[in-house]
């Protein structure tokens, strides 16, 4: 076992930013808007670093797909404790249409190239909410998957994963190599301290082209239109059940 | 002639415009055009460093609680230490982050969001340990810096005494050399010491007997004093109006033994060390205040946009709009000045930017005070309650014009330093005159006439080869005019008062105010020129802010300088002094009550 873990990190618009739709409804405004690492990816990095600190794995490699700015996100992962980074360069139109299918192909190719034992991803990104990359990556590699993980532990060469599901919690045991996707309660990510950020400057980030990995970035999805959600209307208070029924009839709801 | 000498340098004269001579008689050295640029590596670094600090302050800092309990919770302090915020400017080899002044200023924008934390950090590193950093020897640095950088040890700066505040040179704390010459015994007490109760390592200033050429003198020396040396006691924490989470107290020294190795710099050279320490940290108040105002703009505009009265949102009313313009312009000027100064200080060769730093401090402290008050005003009654942070910002800001050198003292410093420089040049000219060099006298008279008739002044800022962008041309011209008028004004003041100028505070105050405005104008012109040329986002707005500020400052400067002219009817100083004399003599308001009768 290589003892190597691949962690995917995505650069997204910061969760605290008020999102605005572009005037031409082609997407959201990203220019000059604050971006940061996807919160679930932070949890993924934290988990990987924790495993390394427990000496269960040997190396954490942070991967991000995107333009030049993706390097900032990788650097944050390095500051949190990842050992090195891989920046898969995707720019322009390719970046606009980059989705889980393309990213999972990239990750699968890298996993083979790097001889990874484990891939940890965030369960979903807060910009597109796809919740697909982990699952697709596992399928492409024909690896077992432990998604929505709220607890991960290694038992020999098997992985015990507690999953958050609708009914409660499910515990599964899967073989490695495997793909895990992190859910909210898996851990609390550490702050990248300033001294660690300075140390991370010395860690390496390799540049890779999707073409070199034999990945075709063509998208099967075309975004037609982006709209703001409808404005929330004020509610109305009613005194009795009869009033309620009356009002529902009036507005044509029943 | 004083006012209109352009520093002619080889190469691109415009780009290396020497403000020193342009704004003569002020010692504003360094090159202010083009606006300082950070290197690529540093730019990336800044992005990286800002993120976790912003996150920490947004999620882990409960300012209301810190203010209410008058202390910073240990978990928060630990978080700050772990982040690395206790050793920002300590070199990496001693365990710090080794940040430049520019990056330090950038982080100060964030730490300023909590006044108590900002002051605690600044007392520790901007002044507390700074002496060791800038004047300490290798042994001292190796011994003390690592634990100070990690925050394991906290530092404090001990200069002020009950009888010596602004008059720092009059301190009475004494350090007596032991018989065997191995250590000093320090006796005395200090007040208003930030981190006084928590500091393990203190920079203490005390009088020492120095013998020079057989003459005994009592000079101030700087010492590194460890609380562990024994004899150090701290009084109870002061109950303050603002920055309540920052510890401030008296510190007493009772026969504290301090090894001679712990003298910082030369014995007897302590005053200079103190001044250098204070000068080096001042500029960051510009970015702190700017950071705070920017935050206030966000909080306040949210309210102004949603609150309605008379069926219109507050943001539609002129008097409310004016407040937002005020805040935006102020933040813009403070930022521009802070980073211009930091950029100059980061240049190799340790340039002396003490006058510029003093200017930044005065503008930021007073501008900040006005802006928080206006922000509170927008919220009206709500702003006055503790349910909102505005009243805390107001209370926290009130200390800014007081500490780190009162604004009154700093105005004297700015004006006198400039006058001194002008005085030197003038003395030279006077000598020429006395030698009978009539040509010089005619030259001066001629140029005086020229400027009196308002003939155009040209310093090369604008025009074909100008450094300032055409959209800022009007402002640059106003600036040049101010500078020319200023030159003649100062010259005439020196003729009129000579050395007794030192006692004319009301005059010096105006001189300082003009200089502050001039430096501010320079900063905004330089910054917005850069923004236009690099195509920064919203640079049109910057031009608007710059032009608005310069126009306002231009008229203010002209009025100030008018008041400085001989026999100026706009000058009420004589009356002001008379009123003050009569009131102070009686220690009360002396008018008979309007309802009193004499019949």
PDB file of C-alpha atoms in Angstrom, chain A residues 15 31-34 42 68 71-76 79 189-202, chain B residues 41 44-45 47-57 59-60 81-85 88 92 97-99 107 537:
ATOM      1  CA  UNK A  15     -20.333  30.924   1.678  1.00  0.00           C
ATOM      2  CA  UNK A  31     -15.565  38.950 -10.812  1.00  0.00           C
ATOM      3  CA  UNK A  32     -14.106  40.602  -7.731  1.00  0.00           C
ATOM      4  CA  UNK A  33     -16.159  38.308  -5.515  1.00  0.00           C
ATOM      5  CA  UNK A  34     -14.554  36.601  -2.535  1.00  0.00           C
ATOM      6  CA  UNK A  42     -11.942  21.653   4.028  1.00  0.00           C
ATOM      7  CA  UNK A  68      -4.469  29.981 -12.012  1.00  0.00           C
ATOM      8  CA  UNK A  71      -3.444  27.349  -6.756  1.00  0.00           C
ATOM      9  CA  UNK A  72      -4.621  29.522  -3.828  1.00  0.00           C
ATOM     10  CA  UNK A  73      -6.985  26.759  -2.795  1.00  0.00           C
ATOM     11  CA  UNK A  74      -4.227  24.169  -3.038  1.00  0.00           C
ATOM     12  CA  UNK A  75      -1.984  26.404  -0.940  1.00  0.00           C
ATOM     13  CA  UNK A  76      -4.650  26.532   1.751  1.00  0.00           C
ATOM     14  CA  UNK A  79      -1.138  25.153   4.945  1.00  0.00           C
ATOM     15  CA  UNK A 189     -11.328  21.784  10.059  1.00  0.00           C
ATOM     16  CA  UNK A 190      -8.327  23.492  11.622  1.00  0.00           C
ATOM     17  CA  UNK A 191      -7.414  27.087  10.812  1.00  0.00           C
ATOM     18  CA  UNK A 192      -4.505  27.406   8.445  1.00  0.00           C
ATOM     19  CA  UNK A 193      -2.232  29.287  10.834  1.00  0.00           C
ATOM     20  CA  UNK A 194      -0.014  32.003   9.403  1.00  0.00           C
ATOM     21  CA  UNK A 195       3.233  30.174  10.320  1.00  0.00           C
ATOM     22  CA  UNK A 196       1.935  27.088   8.462  1.00  0.00           C
ATOM     23  CA  UNK A 197       1.018  29.224   5.475  1.00  0.00           C
ATOM     24  CA  UNK A 198       4.590  30.501   5.364  1.00  0.00           C
ATOM     25  CA  UNK A 199       5.935  26.937   5.653  1.00  0.00           C
ATOM     26  CA  UNK A 200       3.552  25.797   2.912  1.00  0.00           C
ATOM     27  CA  UNK A 201       5.260  28.176   0.486  1.00  0.00           C
ATOM     28  CA  UNK A 202       8.080  25.658   0.308  1.00  0.00           C
TER      29      UNK A 202
ATOM     30  CA  UNK B  41       5.196  36.651  -4.253  1.00  0.00           C
ATOM     31  CA  UNK B  44      -0.012  36.004  -3.310  1.00  0.00           C
ATOM     32  CA  UNK B  45       1.140  35.798   0.276  1.00  0.00           C
ATOM     33  CA  UNK B  47      -4.217  36.759  -0.166  1.00  0.00           C
ATOM     34  CA  UNK B  48      -3.265  33.611   1.731  1.00  0.00           C
ATOM     35  CA  UNK B  49      -2.616  35.299   5.051  1.00  0.00           C
ATOM     36  CA  UNK B  50      -5.745  37.429   5.073  1.00  0.00           C
ATOM     37  CA  UNK B  51      -8.198  34.518   4.718  1.00  0.00           C
ATOM     38  CA  UNK B  52      -7.653  32.630   8.006  1.00  0.00           C
ATOM     39  CA  UNK B  53      -7.386  35.846  10.002  1.00  0.00           C
ATOM     40  CA  UNK B  54     -10.680  37.155   8.596  1.00  0.00           C
ATOM     41  CA  UNK B  55     -12.291  33.811   9.281  1.00  0.00           C
ATOM     42  CA  UNK B  56     -11.036  33.753  12.863  1.00  0.00           C
ATOM     43  CA  UNK B  57     -12.305  37.248  13.574  1.00  0.00           C
ATOM     44  CA  UNK B  59     -16.228  33.231  13.803  1.00  0.00           C
ATOM     45  CA  UNK B  60     -14.227  33.167  17.016  1.00  0.00           C
ATOM     46  CA  UNK B  81      -1.228  32.940  19.288  1.00  0.00           C
ATOM     47  CA  UNK B  82      -1.691  29.807  17.220  1.00  0.00           C
ATOM     48  CA  UNK B  83      -2.543  31.873  14.183  1.00  0.00           C
ATOM     49  CA  UNK B  84       0.860  33.451  14.542  1.00  0.00           C
ATOM     50  CA  UNK B  85      -0.381  36.966  15.175  1.00  0.00           C
ATOM     51  CA  UNK B  88       4.074  39.218  12.645  1.00  0.00           C
ATOM     52  CA  UNK B  92      11.391  33.976  10.469  1.00  0.00           C
ATOM     53  CA  UNK B  97       6.413  35.587  10.255  1.00  0.00           C
ATOM     54  CA  UNK B  98       8.877  38.215   9.090  1.00  0.00           C
ATOM     55  CA  UNK B  99       6.154  40.255   7.442  1.00  0.00           C
ATOM     56  CA  UNK B 107      -3.485  42.367   8.604  1.00  0.00           C
ATOM     57  CA  UNK B 537     -11.980  47.545 -10.729  1.00  0.00           C
TER      58      UNK B 537
END
